[in-house]
PDB file of C-alpha atoms and ligand atoms in Angstrom:
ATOM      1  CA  UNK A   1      33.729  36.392  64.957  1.00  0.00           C
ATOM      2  CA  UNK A   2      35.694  34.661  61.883  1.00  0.00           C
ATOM      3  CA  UNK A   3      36.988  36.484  59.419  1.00  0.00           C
ATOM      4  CA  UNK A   4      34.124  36.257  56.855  1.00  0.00           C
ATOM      5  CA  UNK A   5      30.425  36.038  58.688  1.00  0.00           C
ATOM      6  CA  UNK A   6      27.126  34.484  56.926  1.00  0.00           C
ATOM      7  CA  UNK A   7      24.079  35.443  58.940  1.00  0.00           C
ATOM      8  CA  UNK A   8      20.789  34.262  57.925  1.00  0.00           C
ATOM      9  CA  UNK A   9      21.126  34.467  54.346  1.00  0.00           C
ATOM     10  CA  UNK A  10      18.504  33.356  52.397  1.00  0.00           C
ATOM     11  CA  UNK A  11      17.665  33.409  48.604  1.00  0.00           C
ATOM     12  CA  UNK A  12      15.049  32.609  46.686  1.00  0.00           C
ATOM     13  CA  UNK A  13      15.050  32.227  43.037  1.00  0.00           C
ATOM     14  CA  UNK A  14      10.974  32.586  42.134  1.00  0.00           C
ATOM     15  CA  UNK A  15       9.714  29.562  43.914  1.00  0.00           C
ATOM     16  CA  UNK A  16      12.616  28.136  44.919  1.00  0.00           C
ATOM     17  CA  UNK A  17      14.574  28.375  48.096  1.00  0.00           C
ATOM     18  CA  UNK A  18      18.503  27.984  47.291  1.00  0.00           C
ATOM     19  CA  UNK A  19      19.546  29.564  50.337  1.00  0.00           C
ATOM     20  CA  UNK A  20      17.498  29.042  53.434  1.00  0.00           C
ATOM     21  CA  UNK A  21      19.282  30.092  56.992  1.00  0.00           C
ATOM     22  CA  UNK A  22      22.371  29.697  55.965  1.00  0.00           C
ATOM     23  CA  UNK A  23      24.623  30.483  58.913  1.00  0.00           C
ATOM     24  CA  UNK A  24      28.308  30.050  58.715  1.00  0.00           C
ATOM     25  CA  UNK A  25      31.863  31.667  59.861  1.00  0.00           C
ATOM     26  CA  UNK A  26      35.482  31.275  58.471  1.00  0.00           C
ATOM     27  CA  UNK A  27      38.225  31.380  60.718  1.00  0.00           C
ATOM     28  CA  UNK A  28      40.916  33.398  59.579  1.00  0.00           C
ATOM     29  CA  UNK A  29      43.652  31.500  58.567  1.00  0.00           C
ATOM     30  CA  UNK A  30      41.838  28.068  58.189  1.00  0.00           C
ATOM     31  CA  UNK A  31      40.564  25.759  55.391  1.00  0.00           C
ATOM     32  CA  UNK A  32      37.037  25.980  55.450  1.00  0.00           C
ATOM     33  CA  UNK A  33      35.016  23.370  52.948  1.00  0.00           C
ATOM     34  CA  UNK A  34      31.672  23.435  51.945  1.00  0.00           C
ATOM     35  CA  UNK A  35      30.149  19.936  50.548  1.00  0.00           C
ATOM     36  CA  UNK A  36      26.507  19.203  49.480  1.00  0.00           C
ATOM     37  CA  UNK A  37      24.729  17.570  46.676  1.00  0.00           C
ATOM     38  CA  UNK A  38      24.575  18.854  42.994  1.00  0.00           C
ATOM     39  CA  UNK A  39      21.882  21.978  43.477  1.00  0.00           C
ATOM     40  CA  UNK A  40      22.635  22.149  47.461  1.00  0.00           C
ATOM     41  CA  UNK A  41      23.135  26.072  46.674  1.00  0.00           C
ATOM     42  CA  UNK A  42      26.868  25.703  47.113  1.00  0.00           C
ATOM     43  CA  UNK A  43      27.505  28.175  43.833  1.00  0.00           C
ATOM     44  CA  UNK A  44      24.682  30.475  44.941  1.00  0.00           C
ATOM     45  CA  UNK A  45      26.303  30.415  48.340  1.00  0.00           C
ATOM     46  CA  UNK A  46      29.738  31.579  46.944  1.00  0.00           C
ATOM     47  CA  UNK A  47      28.294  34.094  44.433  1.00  0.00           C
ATOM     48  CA  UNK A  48      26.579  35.795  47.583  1.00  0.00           C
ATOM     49  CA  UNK A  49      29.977  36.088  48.741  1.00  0.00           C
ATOM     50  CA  UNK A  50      31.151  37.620  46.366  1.00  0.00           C
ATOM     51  CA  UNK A  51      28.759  40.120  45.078  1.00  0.00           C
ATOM     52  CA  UNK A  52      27.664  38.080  41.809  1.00  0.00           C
ATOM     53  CA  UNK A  53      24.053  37.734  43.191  1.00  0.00           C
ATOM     54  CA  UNK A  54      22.382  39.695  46.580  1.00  0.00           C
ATOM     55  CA  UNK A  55      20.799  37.250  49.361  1.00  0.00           C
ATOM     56  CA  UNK A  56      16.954  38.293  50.030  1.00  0.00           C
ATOM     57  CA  UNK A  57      17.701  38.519  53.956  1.00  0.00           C
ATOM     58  CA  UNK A  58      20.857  37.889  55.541  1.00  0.00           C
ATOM     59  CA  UNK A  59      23.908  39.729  56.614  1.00  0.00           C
ATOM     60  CA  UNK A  60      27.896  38.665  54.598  1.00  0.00           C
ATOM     61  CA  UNK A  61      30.616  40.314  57.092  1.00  0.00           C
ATOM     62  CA  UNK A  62      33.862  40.428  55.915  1.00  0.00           C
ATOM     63  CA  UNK A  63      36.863  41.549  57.874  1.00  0.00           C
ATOM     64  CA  UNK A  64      34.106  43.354  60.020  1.00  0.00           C
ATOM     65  CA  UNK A  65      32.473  45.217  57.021  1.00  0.00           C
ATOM     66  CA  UNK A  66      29.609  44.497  54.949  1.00  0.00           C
ATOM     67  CA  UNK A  67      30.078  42.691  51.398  1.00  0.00           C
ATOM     68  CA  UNK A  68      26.371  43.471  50.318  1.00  0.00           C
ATOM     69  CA  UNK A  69      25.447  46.120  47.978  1.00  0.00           C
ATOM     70  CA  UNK A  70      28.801  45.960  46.816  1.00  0.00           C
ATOM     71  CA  UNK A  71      30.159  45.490  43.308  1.00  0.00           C
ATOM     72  CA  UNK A  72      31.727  42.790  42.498  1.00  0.00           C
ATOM     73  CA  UNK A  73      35.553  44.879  41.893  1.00  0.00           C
ATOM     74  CA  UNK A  74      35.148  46.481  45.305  1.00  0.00           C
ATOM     75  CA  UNK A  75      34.741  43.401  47.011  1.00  0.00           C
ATOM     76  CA  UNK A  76      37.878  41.601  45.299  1.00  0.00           C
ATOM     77  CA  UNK A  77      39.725  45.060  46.661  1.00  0.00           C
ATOM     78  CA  UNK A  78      38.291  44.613  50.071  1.00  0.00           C
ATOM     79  CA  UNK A  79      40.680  41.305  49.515  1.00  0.00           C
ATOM     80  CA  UNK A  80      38.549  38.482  48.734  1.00  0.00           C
ATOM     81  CA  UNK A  81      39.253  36.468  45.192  1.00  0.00           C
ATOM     82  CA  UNK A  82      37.524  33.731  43.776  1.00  0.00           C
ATOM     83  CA  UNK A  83      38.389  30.828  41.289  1.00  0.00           C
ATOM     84  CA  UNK A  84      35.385  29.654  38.985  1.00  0.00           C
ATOM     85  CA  UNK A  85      34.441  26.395  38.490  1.00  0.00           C
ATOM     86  CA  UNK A  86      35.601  27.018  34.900  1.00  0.00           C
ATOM     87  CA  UNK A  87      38.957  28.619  35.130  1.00  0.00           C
ATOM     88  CA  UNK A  88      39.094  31.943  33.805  1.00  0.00           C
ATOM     89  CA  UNK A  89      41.796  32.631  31.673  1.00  0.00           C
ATOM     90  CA  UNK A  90      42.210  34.290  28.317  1.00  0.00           C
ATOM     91  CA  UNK A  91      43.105  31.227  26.035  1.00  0.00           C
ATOM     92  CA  UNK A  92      44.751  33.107  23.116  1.00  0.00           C
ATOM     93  CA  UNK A  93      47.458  35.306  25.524  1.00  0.00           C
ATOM     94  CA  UNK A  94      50.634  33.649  26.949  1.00  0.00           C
ATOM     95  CA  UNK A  95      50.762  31.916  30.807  1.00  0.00           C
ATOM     96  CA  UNK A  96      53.177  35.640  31.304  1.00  0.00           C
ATOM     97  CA  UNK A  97      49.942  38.136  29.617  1.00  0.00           C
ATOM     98  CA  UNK A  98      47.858  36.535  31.871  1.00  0.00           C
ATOM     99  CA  UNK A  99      49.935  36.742  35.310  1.00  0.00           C
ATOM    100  CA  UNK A 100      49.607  40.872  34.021  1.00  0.00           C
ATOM    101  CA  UNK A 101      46.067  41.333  33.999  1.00  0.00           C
ATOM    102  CA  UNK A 102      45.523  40.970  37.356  1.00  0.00           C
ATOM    103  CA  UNK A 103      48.568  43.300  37.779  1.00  0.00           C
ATOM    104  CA  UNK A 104      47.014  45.360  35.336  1.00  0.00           C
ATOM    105  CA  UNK A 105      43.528  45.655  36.702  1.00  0.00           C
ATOM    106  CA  UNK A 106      44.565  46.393  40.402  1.00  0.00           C
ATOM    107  CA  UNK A 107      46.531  49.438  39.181  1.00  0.00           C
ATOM    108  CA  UNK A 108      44.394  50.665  36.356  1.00  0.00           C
ATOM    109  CA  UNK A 109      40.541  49.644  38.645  1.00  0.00           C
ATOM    110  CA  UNK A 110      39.596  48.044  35.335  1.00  0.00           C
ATOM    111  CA  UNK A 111      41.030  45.731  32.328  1.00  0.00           C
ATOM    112  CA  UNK A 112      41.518  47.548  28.899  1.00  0.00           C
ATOM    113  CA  UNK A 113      42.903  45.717  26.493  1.00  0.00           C
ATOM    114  CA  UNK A 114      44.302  48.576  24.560  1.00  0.00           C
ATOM    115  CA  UNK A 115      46.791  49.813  27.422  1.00  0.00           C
ATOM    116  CA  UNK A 116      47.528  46.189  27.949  1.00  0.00           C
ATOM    117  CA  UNK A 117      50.538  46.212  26.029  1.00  0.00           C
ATOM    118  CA  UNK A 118      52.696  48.850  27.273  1.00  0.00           C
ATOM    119  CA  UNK A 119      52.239  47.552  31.523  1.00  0.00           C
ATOM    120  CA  UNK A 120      53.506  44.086  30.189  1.00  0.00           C
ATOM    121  CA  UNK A 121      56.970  45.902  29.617  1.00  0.00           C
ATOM    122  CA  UNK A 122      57.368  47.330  33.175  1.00  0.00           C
ATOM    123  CA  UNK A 123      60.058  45.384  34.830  1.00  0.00           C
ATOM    124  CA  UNK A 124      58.918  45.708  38.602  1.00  0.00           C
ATOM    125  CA  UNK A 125      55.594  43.861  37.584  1.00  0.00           C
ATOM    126  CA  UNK A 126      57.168  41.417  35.547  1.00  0.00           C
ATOM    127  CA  UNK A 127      59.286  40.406  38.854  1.00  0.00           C
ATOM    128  CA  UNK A 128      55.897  40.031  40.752  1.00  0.00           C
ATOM    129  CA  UNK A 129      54.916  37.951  38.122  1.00  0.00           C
ATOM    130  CA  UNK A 130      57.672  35.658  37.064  1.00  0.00           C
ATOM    131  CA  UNK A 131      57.957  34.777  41.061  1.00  0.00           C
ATOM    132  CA  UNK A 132      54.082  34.297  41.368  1.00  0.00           C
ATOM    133  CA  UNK A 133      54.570  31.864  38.462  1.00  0.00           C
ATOM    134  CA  UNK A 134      57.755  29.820  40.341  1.00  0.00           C
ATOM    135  CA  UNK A 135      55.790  29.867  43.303  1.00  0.00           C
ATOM    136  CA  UNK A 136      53.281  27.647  41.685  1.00  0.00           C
ATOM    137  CA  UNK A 137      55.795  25.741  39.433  1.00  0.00           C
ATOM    138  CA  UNK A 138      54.958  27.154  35.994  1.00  0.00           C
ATOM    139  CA  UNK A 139      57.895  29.497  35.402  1.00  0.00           C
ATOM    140  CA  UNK A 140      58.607  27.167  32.472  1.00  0.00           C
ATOM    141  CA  UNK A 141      55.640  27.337  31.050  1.00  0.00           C
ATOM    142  CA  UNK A 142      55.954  31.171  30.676  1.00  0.00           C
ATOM    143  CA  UNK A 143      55.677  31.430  27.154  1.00  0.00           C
ATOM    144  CA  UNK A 144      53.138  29.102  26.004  1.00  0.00           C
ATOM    145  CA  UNK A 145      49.413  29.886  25.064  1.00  0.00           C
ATOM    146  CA  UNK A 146      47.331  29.579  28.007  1.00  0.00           C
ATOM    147  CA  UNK A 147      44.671  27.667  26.205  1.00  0.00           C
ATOM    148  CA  UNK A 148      47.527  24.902  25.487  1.00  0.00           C
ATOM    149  CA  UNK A 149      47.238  24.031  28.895  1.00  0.00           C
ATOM    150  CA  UNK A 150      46.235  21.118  30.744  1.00  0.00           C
ATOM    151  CA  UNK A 151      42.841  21.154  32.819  1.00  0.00           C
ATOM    152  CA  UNK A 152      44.957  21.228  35.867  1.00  0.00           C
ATOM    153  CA  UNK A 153      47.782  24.205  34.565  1.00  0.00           C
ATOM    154  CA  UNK A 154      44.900  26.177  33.505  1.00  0.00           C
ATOM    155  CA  UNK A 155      43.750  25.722  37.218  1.00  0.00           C
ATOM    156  CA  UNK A 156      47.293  26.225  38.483  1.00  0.00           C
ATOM    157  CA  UNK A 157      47.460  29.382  36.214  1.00  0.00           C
ATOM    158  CA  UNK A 158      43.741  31.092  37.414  1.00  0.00           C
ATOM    159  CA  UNK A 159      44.829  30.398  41.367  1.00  0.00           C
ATOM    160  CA  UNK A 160      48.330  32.330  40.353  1.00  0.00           C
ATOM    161  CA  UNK A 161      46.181  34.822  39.052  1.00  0.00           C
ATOM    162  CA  UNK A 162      43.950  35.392  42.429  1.00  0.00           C
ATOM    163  CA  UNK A 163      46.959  34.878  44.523  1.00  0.00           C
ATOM    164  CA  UNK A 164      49.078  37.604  42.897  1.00  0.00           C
ATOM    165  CA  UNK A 165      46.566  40.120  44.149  1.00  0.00           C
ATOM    166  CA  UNK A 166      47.297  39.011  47.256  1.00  0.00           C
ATOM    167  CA  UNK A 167      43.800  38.007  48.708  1.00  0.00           C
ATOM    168  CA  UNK A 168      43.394  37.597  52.353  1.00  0.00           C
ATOM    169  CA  UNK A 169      39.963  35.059  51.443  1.00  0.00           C
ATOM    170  CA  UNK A 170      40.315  32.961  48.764  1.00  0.00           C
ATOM    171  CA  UNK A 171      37.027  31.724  47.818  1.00  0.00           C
ATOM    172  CA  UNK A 172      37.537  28.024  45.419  1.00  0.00           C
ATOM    173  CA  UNK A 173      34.355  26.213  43.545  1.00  0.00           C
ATOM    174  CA  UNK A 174      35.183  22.472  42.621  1.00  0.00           C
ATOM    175  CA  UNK A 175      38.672  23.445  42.208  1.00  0.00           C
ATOM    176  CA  UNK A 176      39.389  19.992  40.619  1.00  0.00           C
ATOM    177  CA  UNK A 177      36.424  19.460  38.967  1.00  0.00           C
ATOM    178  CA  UNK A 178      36.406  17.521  35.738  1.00  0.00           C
ATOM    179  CA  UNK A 179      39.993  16.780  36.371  1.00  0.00           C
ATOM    180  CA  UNK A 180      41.961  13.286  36.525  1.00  0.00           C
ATOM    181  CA  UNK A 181      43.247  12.030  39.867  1.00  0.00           C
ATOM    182  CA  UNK A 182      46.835  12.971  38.709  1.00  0.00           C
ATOM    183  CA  UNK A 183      46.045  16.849  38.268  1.00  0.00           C
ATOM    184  CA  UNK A 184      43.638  16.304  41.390  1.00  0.00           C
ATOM    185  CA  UNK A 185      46.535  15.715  43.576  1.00  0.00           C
ATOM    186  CA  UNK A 186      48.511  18.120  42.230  1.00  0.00           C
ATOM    187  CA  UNK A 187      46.680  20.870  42.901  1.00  0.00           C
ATOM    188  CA  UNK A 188      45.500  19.349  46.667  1.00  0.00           C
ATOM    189  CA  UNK A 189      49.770  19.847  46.718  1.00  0.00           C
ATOM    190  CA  UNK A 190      49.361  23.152  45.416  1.00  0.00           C
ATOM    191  CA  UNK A 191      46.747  24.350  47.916  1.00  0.00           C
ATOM    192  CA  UNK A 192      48.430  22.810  50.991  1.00  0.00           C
ATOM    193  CA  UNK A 193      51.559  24.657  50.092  1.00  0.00           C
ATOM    194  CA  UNK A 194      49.725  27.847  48.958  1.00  0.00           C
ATOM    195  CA  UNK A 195      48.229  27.303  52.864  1.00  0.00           C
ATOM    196  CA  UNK A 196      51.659  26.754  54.866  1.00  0.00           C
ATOM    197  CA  UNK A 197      53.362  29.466  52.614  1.00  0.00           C
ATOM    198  CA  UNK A 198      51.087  32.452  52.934  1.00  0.00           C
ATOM    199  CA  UNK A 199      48.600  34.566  55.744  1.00  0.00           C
ATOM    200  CA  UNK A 200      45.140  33.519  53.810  1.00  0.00           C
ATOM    201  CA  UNK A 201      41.391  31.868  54.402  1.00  0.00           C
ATOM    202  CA  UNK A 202      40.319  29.530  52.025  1.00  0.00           C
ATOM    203  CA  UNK A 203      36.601  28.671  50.992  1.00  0.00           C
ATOM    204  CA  UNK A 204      36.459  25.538  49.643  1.00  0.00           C
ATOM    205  CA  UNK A 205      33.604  24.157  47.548  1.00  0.00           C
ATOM    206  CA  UNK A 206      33.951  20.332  46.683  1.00  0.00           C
ATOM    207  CA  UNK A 207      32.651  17.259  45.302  1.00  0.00           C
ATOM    208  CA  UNK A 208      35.908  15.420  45.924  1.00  0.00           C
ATOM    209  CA  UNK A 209      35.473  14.259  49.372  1.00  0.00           C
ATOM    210  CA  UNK A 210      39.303  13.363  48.901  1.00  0.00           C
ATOM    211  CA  UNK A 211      39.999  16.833  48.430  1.00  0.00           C
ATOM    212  CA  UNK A 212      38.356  17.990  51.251  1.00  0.00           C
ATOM    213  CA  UNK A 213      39.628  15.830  53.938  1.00  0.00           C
ATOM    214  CA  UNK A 214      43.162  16.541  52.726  1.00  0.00           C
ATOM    215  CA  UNK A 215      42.862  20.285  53.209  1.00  0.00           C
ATOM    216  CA  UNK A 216      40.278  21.558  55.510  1.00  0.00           C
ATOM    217  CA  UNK A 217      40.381  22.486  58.985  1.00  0.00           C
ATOM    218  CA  UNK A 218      36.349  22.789  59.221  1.00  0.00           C
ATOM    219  CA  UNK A 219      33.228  21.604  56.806  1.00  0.00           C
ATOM    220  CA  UNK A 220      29.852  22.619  56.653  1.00  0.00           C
ATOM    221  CA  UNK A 221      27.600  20.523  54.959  1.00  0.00           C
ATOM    222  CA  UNK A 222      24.895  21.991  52.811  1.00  0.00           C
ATOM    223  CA  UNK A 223      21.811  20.452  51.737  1.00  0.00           C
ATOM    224  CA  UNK A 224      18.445  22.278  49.898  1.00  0.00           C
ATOM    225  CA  UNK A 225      19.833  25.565  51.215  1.00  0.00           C
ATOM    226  CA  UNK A 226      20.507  25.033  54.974  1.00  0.00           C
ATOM    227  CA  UNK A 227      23.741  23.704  56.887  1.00  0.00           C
ATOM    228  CA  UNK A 228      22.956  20.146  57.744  1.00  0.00           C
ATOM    229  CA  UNK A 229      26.076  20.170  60.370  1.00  0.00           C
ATOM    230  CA  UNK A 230      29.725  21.674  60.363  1.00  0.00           C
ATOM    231  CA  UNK A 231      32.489  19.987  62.107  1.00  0.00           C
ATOM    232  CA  UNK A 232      36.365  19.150  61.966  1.00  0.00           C
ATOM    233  CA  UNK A 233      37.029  16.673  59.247  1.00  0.00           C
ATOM    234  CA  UNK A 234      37.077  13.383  61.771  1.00  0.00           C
ATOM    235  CA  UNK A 235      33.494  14.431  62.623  1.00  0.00           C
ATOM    236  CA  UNK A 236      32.398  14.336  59.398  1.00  0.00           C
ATOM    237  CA  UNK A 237      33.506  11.384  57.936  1.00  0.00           C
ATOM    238  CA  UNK A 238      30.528   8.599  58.499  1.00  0.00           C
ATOM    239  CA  UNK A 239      28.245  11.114  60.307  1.00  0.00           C
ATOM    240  CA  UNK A 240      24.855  10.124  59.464  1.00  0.00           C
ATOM    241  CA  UNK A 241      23.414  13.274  58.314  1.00  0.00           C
ATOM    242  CA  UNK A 242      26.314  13.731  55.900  1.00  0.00           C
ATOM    243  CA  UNK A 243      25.121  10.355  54.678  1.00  0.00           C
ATOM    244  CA  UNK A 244      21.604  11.894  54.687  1.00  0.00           C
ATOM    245  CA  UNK A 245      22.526  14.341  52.905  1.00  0.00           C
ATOM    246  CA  UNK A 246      24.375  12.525  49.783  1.00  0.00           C
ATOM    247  CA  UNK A 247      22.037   9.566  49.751  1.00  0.00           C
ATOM    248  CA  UNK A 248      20.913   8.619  46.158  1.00  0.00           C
ATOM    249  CA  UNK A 249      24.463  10.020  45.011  1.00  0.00           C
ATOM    250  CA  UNK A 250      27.572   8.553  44.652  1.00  0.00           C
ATOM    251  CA  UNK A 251      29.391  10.742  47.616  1.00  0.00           C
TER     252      UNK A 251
HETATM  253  N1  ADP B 301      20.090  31.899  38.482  1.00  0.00           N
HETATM  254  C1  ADP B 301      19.285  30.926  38.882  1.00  0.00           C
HETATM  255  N2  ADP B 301      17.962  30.944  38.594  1.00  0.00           N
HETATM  256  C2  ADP B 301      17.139  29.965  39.014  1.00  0.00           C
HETATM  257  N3  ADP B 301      17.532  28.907  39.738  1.00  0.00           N
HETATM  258  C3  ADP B 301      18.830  28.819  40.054  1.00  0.00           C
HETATM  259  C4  ADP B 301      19.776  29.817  39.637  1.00  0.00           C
HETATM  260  N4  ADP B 301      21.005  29.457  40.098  1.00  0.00           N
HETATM  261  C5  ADP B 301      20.834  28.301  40.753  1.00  0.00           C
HETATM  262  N5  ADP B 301      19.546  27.912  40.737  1.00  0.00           N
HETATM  263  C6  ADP B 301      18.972  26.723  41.399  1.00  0.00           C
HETATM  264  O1  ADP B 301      19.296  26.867  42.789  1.00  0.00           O
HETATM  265  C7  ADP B 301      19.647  25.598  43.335  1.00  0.00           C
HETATM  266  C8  ADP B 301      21.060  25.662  43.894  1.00  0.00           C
HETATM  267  O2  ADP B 301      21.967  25.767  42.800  1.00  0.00           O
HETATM  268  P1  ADP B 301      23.543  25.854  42.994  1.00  0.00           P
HETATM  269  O3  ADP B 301      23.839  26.889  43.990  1.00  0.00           O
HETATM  270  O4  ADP B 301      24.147  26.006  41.658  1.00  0.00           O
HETATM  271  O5  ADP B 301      23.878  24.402  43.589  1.00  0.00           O
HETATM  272  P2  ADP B 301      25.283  23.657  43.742  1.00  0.00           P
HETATM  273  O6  ADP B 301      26.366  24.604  43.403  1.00  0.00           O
HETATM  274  O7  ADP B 301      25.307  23.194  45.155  1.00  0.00           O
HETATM  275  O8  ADP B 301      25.221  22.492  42.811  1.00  0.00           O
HETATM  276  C9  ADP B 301      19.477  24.577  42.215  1.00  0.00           C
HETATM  277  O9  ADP B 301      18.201  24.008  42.332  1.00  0.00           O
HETATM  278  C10 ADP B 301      19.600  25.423  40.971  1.00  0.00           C
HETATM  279  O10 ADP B 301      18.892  24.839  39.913  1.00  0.00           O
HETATM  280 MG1   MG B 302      27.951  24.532  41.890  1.00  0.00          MG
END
């Protein structure tokens, strides 16, 4: 048993099958990737995960309890975070007001803007904070307006934000989408060090077939719904159904 167990899962959205038999377990502690074609059900996959949408059959087992029929709050408690595809951060607060709400919402169960202010003084949570923020290099960059930031600092920023709250499964999609090779590697870096440095699972969604073979430990590759094949990283480089499964697209 891993530490987060797929059983089955299927889902179906009207005539379509995004999820057919999907099957899959995460170690704890390793690097798990999940690759497949634009519309493989990667996204749908993750959002089952994570309580955004509930699979038609199936079984999610996390930590040996059940993520379904679960709100999407409880399940971050239960100690699984996700970064979105599109980072979510609030553009017009500082990097520091946005290390808080995390903070904030963990303490409070829910994010109100109005007794924002007052938590952002409390000295014991600006400590988590400010060495959350060195941790991933953007103590510096403390002041400035989140939406200033770079594609890749506005990624660096969202992961601070899941990893302050202390996750034991950290659930990524495309973490360096839409990003240049520069900010790319810098936040493979970040990931590898996040990995060494702290007692966490990571789910990785990709593209970036670079990405993935730097970082994880297993891949499964998705395609129309169902696993294709999961393997160690050697395995999967050249394997003919992994070739099957990207043909027509630039892999
Ligand atoms: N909410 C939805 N309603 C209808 N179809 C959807 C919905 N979400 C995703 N799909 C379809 O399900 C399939 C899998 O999508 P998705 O999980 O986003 O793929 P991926 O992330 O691998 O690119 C695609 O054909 C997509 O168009
Ligand atoms: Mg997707």
């Amino acid at each position: 048993m891993g530490l987060l167990d797929v059983k089955d899962v299927n889902k179906r959205f009207g005539g379509l099958q995004a999820l057919g038999d999907v099957n899959l377990s995460v170690a704890e502690n390793s690097v798990h990737a999940i690759i497949g074609p634009n519309g493989a059900g990667k996204s749908t996959l993750l959002n089952c995960l994570v309580g955004k949408l509930i699979p038609d059959t199936g079984s999610v087992m996390f930590a040996g309890r059940s993520v379904l029929g679960r709100k999407p709050y409880e399940i971050n408690q239960m100690g699984i975070s996700r970064v979105f595809q599109t980072p979510e951060i609030f553009g017009d607060l500082s990097v520091f007001e946005n290390m808080m709400i995390p903070l904030f919402a963990k303490r409070d169960g829910a994010f109100r803007m109005h007794a924002f202010e007052g938590v952002t003084q409390e000295r014991g949570l600006i400590g988590e904070a400010e060495k959350m923020l060195d941790e991933v290099d953007m103590l510096d960059k403390r002041e400035l307006h989140a939406g200033s930031l770079s594609r890749g600092d506005k990624r660096r920023l969202e992961m601070a934000m899941c990893l302050i709250q202390r996750p034991k499964l950290l659930l990524l999609d495309e973490p360096t989408a839409g990003m240049a090779r520069a900010d790319t590697n810098n936040t493979i870096e970040l990931l590898k060090t996040i990995k060494n440095k702290r007692d966490i699972t990571m789910c990785i969604i990709e593209h970036d077939m670079h990405v993935v073979f730097s970082l994880a430990d297993r891949i499964t590759v998705l395609a129309q719904g169902t696993p294709l094949v999961e393997d160690v990283p050697e395995n999967i480089k050249g394997h003919p159904k992994v070739k099957e499964a990207y043909l027509g697209e630039a892999a």
